[in-house]
PDB file of C-alpha atoms in Angstrom:
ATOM      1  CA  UNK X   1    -155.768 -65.253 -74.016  1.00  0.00           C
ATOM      2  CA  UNK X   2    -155.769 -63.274 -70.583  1.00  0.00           C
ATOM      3  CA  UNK X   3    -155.683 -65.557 -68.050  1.00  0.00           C
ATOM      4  CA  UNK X   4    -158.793 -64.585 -66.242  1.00  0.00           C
ATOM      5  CA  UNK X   5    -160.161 -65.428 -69.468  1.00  0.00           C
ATOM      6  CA  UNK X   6    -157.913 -69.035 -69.580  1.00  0.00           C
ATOM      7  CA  UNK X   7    -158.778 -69.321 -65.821  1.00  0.00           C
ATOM      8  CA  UNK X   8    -162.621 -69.097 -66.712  1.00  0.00           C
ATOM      9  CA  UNK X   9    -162.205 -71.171 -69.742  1.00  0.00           C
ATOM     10  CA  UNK X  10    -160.573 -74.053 -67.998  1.00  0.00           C
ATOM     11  CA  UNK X  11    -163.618 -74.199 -65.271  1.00  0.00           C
ATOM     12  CA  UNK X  12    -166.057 -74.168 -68.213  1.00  0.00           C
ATOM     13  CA  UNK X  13    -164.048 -77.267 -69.653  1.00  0.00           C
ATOM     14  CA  UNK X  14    -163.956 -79.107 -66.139  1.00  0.00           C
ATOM     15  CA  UNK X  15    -167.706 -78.068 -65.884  1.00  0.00           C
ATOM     16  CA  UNK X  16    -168.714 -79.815 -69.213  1.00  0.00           C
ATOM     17  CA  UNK X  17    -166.798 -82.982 -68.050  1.00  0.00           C
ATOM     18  CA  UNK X  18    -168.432 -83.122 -65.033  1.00  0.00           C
ATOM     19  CA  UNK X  19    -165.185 -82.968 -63.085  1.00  0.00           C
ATOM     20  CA  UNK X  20    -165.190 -79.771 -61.732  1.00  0.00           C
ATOM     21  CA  UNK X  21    -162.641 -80.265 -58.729  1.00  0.00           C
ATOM     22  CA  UNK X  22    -164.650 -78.377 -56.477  1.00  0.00           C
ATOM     23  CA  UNK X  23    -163.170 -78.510 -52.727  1.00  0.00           C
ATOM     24  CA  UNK X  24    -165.242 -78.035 -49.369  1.00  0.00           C
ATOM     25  CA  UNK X  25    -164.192 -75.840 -46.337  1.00  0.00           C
ATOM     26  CA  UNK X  26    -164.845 -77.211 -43.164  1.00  0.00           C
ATOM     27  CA  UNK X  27    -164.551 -73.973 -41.641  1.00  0.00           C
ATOM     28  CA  UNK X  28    -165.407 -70.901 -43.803  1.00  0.00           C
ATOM     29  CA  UNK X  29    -161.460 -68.212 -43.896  1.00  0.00           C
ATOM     30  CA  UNK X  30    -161.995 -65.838 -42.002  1.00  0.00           C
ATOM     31  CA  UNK X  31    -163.313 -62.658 -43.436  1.00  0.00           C
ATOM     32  CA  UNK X  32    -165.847 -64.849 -45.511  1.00  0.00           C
ATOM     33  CA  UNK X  33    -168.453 -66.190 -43.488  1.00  0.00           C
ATOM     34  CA  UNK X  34    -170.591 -69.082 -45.312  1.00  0.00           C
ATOM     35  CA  UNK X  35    -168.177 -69.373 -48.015  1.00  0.00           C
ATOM     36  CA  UNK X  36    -166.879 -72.888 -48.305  1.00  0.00           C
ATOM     37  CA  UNK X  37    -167.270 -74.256 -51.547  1.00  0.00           C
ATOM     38  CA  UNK X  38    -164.472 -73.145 -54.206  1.00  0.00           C
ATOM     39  CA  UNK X  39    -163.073 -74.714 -57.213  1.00  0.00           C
ATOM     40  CA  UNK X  40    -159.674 -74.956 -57.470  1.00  0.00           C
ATOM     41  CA  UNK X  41    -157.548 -74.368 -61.190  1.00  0.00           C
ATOM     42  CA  UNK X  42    -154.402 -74.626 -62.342  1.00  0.00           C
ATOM     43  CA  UNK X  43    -152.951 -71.379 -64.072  1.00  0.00           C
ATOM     44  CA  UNK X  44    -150.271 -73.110 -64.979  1.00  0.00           C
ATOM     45  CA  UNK X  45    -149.041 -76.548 -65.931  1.00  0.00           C
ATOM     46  CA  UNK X  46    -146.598 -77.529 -63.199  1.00  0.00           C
ATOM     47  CA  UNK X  47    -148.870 -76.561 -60.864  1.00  0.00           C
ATOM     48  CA  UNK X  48    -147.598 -73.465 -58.965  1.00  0.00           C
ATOM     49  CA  UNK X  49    -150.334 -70.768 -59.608  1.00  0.00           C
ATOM     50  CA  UNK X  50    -154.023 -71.869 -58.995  1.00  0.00           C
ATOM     51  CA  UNK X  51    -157.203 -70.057 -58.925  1.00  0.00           C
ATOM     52  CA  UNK X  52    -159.746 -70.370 -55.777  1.00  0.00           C
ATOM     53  CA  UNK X  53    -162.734 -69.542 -56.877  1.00  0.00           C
ATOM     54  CA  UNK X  54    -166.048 -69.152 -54.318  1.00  0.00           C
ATOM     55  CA  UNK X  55    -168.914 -71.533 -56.057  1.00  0.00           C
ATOM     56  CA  UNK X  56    -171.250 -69.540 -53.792  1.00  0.00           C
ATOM     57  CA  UNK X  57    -169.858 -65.961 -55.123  1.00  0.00           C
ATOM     58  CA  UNK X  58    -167.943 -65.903 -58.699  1.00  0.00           C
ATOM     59  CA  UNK X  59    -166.818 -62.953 -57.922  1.00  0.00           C
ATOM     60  CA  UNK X  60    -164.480 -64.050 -54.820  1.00  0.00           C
ATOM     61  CA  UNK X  61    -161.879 -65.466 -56.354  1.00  0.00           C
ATOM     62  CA  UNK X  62    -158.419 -66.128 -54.609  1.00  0.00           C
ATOM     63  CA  UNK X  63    -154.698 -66.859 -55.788  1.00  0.00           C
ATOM     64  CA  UNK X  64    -152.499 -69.195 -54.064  1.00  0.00           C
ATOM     65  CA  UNK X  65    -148.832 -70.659 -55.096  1.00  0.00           C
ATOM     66  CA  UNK X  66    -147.507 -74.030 -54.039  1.00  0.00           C
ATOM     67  CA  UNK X  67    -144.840 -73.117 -51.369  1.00  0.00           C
ATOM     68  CA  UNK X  68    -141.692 -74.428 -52.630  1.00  0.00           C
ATOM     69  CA  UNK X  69    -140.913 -72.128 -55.618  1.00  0.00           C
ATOM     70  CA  UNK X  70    -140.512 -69.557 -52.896  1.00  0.00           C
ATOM     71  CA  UNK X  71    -140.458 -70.658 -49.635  1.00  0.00           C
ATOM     72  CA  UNK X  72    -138.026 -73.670 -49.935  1.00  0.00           C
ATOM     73  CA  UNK X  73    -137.871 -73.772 -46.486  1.00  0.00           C
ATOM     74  CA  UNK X  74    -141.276 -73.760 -45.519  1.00  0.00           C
ATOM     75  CA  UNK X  75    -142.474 -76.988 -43.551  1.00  0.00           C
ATOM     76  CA  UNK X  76    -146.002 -76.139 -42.227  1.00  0.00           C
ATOM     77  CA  UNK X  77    -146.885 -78.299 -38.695  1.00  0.00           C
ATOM     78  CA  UNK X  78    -150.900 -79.082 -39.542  1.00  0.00           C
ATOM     79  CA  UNK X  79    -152.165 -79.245 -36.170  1.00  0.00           C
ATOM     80  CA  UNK X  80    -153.971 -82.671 -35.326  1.00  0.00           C
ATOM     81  CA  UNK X  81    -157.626 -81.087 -35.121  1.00  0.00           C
ATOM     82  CA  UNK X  82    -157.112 -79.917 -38.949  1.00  0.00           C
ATOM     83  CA  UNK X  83    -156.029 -83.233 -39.935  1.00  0.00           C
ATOM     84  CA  UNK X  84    -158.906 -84.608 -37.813  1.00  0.00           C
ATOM     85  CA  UNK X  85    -161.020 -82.134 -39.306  1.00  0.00           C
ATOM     86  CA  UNK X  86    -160.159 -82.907 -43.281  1.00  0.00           C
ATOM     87  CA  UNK X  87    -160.650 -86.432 -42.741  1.00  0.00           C
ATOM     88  CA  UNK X  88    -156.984 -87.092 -43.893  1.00  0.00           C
ATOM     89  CA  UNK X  89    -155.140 -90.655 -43.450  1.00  0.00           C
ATOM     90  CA  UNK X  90    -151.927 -89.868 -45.073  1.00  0.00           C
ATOM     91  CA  UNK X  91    -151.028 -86.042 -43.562  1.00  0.00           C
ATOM     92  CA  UNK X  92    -147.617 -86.342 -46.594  1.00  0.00           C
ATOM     93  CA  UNK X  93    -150.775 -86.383 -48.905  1.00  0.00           C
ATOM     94  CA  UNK X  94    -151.696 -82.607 -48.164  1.00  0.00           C
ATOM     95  CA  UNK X  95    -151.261 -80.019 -50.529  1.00  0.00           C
ATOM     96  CA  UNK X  96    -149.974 -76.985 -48.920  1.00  0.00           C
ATOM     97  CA  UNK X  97    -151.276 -73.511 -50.912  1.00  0.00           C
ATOM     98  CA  UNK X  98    -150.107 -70.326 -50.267  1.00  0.00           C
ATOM     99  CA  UNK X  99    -152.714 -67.273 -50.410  1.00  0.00           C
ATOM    100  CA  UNK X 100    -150.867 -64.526 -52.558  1.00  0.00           C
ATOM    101  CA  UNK X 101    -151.830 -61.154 -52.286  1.00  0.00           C
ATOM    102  CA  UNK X 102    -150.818 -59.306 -55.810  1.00  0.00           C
ATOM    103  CA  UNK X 103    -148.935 -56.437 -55.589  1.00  0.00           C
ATOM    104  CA  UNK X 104    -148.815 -53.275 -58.147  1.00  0.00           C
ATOM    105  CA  UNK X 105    -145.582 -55.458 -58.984  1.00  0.00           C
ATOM    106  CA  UNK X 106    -144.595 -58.703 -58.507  1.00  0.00           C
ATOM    107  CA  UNK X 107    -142.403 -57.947 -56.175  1.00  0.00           C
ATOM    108  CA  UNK X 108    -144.656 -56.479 -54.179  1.00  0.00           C
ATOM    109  CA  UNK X 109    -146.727 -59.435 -53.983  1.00  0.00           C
ATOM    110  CA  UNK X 110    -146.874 -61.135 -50.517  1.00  0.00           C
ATOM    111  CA  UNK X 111    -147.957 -64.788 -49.666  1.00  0.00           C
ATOM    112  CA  UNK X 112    -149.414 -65.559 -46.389  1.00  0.00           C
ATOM    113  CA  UNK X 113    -147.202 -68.083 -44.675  1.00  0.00           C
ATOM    114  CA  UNK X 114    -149.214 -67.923 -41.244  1.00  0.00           C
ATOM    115  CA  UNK X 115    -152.293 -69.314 -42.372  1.00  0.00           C
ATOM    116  CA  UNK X 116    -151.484 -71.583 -45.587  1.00  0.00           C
ATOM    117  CA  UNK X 117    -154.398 -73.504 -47.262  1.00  0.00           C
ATOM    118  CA  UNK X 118    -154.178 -77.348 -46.577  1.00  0.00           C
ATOM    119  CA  UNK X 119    -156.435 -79.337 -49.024  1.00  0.00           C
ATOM    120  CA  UNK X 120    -156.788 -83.016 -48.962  1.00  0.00           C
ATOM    121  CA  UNK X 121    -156.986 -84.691 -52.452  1.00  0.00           C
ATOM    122  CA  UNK X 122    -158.973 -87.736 -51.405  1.00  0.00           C
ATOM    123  CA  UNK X 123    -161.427 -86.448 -49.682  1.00  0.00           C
ATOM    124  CA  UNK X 124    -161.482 -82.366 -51.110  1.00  0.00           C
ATOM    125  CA  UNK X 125    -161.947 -81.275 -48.086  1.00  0.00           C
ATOM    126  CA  UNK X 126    -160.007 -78.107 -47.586  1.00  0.00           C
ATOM    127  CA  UNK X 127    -159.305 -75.594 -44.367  1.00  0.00           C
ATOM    128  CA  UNK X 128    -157.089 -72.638 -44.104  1.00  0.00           C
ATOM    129  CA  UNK X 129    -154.865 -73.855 -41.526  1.00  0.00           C
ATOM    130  CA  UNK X 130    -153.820 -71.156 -38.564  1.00  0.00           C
ATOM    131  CA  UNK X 131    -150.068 -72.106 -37.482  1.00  0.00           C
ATOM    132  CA  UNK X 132    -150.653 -70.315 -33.956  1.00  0.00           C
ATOM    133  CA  UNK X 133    -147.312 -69.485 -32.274  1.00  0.00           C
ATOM    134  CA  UNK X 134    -145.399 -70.150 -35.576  1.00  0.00           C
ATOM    135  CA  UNK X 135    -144.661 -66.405 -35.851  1.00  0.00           C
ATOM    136  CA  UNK X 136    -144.443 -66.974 -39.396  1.00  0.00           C
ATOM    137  CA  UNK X 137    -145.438 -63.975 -41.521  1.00  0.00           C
ATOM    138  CA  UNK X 138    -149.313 -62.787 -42.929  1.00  0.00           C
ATOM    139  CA  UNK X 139    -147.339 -60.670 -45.720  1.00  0.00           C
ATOM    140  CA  UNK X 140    -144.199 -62.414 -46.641  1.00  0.00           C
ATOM    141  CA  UNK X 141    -142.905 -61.263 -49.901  1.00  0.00           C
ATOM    142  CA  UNK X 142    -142.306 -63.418 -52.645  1.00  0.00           C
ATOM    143  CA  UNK X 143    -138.931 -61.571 -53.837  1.00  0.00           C
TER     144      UNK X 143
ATOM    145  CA  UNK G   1    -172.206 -57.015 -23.317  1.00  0.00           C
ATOM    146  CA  UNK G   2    -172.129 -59.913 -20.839  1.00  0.00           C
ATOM    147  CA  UNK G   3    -170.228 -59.310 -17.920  1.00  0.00           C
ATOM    148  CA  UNK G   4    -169.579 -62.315 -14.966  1.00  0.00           C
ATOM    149  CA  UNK G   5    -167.203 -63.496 -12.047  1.00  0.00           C
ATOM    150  CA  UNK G   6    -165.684 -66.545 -12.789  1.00  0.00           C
ATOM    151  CA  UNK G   7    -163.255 -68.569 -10.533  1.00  0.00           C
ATOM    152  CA  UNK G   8    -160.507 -70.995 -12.323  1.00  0.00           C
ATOM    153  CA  UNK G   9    -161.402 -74.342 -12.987  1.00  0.00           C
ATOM    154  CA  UNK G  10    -165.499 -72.507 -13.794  1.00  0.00           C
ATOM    155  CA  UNK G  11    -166.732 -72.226 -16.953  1.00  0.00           C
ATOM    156  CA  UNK G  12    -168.901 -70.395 -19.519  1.00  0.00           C
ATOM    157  CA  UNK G  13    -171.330 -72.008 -21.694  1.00  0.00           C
ATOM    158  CA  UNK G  14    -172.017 -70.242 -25.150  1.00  0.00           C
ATOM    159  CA  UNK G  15    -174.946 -71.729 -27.045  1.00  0.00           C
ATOM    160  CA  UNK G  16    -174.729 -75.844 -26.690  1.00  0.00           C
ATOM    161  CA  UNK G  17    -171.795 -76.665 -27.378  1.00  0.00           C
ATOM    162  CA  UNK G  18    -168.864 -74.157 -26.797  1.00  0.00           C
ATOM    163  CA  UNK G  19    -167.308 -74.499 -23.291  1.00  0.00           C
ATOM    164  CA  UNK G  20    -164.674 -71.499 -21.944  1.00  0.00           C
ATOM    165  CA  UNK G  21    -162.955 -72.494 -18.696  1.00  0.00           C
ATOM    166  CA  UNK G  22    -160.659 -70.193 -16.586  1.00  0.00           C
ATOM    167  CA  UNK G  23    -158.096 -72.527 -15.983  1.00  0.00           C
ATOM    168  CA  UNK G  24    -155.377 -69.902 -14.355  1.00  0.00           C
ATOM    169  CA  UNK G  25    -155.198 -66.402 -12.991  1.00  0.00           C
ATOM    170  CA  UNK G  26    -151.715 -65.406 -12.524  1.00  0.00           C
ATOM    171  CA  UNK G  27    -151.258 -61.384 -11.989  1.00  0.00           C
ATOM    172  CA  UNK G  28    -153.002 -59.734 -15.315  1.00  0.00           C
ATOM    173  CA  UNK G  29    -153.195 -62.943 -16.859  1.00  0.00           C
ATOM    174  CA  UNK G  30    -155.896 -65.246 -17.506  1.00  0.00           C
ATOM    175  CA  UNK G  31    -155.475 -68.715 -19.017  1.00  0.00           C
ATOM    176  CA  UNK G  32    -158.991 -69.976 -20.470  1.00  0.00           C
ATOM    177  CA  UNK G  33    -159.206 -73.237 -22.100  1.00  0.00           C
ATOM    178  CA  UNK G  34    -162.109 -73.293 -25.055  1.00  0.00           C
ATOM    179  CA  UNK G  35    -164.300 -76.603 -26.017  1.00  0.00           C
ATOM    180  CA  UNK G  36    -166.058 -76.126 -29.400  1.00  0.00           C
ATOM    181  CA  UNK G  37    -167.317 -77.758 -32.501  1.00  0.00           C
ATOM    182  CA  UNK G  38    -165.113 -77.968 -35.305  1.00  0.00           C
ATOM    183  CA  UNK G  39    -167.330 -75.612 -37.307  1.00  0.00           C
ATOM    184  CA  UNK G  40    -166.700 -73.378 -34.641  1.00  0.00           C
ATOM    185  CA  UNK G  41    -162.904 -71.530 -35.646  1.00  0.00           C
ATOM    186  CA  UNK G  42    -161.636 -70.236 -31.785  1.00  0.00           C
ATOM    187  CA  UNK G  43    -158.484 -67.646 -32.495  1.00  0.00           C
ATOM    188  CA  UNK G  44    -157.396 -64.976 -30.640  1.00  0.00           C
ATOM    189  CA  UNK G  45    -158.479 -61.580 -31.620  1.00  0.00           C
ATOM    190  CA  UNK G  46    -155.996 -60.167 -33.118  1.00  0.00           C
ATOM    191  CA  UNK G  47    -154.951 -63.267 -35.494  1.00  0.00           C
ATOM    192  CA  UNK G  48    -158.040 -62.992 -36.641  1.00  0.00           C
ATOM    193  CA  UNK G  49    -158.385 -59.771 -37.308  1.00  0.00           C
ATOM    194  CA  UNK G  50    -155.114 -59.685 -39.132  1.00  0.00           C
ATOM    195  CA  UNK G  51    -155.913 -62.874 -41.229  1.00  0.00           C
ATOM    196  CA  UNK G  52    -159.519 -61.023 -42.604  1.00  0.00           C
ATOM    197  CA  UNK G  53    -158.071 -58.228 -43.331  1.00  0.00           C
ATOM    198  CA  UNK G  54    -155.219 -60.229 -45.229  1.00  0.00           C
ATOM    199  CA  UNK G  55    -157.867 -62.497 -47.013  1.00  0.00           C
ATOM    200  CA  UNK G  56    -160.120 -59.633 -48.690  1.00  0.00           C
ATOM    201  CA  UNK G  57    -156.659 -58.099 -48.885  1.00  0.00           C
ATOM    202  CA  UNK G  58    -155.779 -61.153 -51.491  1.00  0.00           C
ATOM    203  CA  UNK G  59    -159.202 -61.574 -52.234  1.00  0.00           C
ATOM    204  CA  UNK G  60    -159.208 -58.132 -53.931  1.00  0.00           C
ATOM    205  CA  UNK G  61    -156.160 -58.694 -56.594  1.00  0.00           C
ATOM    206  CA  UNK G  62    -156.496 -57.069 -59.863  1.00  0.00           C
ATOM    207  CA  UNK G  63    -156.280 -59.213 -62.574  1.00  0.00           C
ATOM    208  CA  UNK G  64    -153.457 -56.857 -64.317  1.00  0.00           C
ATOM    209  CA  UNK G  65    -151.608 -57.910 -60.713  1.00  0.00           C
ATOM    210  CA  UNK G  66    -152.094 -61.415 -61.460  1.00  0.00           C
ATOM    211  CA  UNK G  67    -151.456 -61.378 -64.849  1.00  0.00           C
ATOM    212  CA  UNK G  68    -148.059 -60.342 -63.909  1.00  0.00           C
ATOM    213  CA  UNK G  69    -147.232 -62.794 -61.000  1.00  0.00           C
ATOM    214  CA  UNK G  70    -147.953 -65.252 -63.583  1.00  0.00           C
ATOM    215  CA  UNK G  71    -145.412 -64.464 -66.216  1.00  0.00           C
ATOM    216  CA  UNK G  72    -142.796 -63.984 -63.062  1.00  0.00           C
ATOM    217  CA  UNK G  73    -144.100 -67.752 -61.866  1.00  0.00           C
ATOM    218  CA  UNK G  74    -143.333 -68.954 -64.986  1.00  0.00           C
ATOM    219  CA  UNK G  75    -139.995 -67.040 -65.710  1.00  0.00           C
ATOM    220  CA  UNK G  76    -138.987 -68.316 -62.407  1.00  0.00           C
ATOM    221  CA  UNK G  77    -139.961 -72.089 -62.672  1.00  0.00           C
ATOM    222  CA  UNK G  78    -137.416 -71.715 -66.297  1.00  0.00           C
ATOM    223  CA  UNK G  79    -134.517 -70.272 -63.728  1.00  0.00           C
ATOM    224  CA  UNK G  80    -135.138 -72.928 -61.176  1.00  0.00           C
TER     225      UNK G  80
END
């Protein structure tokens, strides 16, 4: 099975069970104005690859990785408005995701390490987090 | 566009809730401090520029693209 096709079956699973996990920006990314509903799906089993995928537009669909595969290294600082913002009590409880911009070739794929997704699982309320002054990368590549 | 004279510590108001204060002018630079709602995102110009053009950038993968970032993901994952 392709894995759009995996990807699309999984939501149609989580759909019938009622248990969509459907996450809420509180601030639409940039470049998508009134987009802030998405459902997030694992491609994989461990977790790594997901699927972001708009509620309010199918079509928009994003793909993020879980940092540490990578980007060992990577420690985002989630500024105190975000956590504010998301509602969070327990800031260890974020999960970090990594927007990945595919490449022709893997290699060429690049994850964005300046403005990583931060979702909170208790309350699903999600923001794409801008680490001003970090100089981190937009296009870091995952090679 | 708007143009006005502003001294530091004055301020703009945009709509009713978004403050921008001068708070310095020092040679060809200006400090401003901005008050807004959290539904309101405040980045510079350029960041954000650079992040929308990196989101539909992302948002835009082929699925072929994908396909193969997941079979290096999970060849990866076996190696690690």
């Amino acid at each position: 099975m392709s894995l759009e096709a995996s990807a699309q079956n999984a939501e149609a699973k989580a759909a019938a069970a009622g248990d969509l996990p459907t996450i809420e920006f509180v601030t639409p990314m940039p470049g998508f104005p009134g987009m802030t509903s998405f459902v997030l799906v694992r491609l994989d089993e461990v977790g790594l690859l997901n699927s972001l995928r708009s509620v309010d537009d199918p079509e928009l669909r994003f793909i993020t990785i879980a940092p540490h595969q990578f980007f060992p290294q990577y420690e985002p600082e989630i500024d105190d408005e975000t956590i504010a913002a998301l509602g969070t009590k327990d800031p260890s409880q974020l999960l970090v995701l990594l927007i990945v911009t595919a490449g022709d070739t893997p290699r060429d794929s690049t994850a964005n390490l300046m403005a990583p997704i931060v979702v909170d699982p208790m309350t699903m309320r999600a923001a794409q987090c801008v680490l001003t002054g970090s100089n981190l990368p937009v296009r870091a590549p995952l090679a | 566009m708007l143009v006005l004279t502003r001294r530091p510590g004055e301020s703009v108001m945009v709509g009713d809730d978004v403050v921008i204060t001068v708070l310095e002018v020092r040679g060809d630079v200006v400090r401003l401090g901005i008050r807004a709602p959290r539904s309101v995102p405040v980045h510079r110009e350029e960041v954000f520029l650079e992040l929308r053009a990196a989101n539909q950038e992302a948002a835009s993968s082929s699925e072929d693209a994908v396909e193969a970032l997941s079979r290096l993901i999970g060849s990866e994952g076996e190696k690690g």
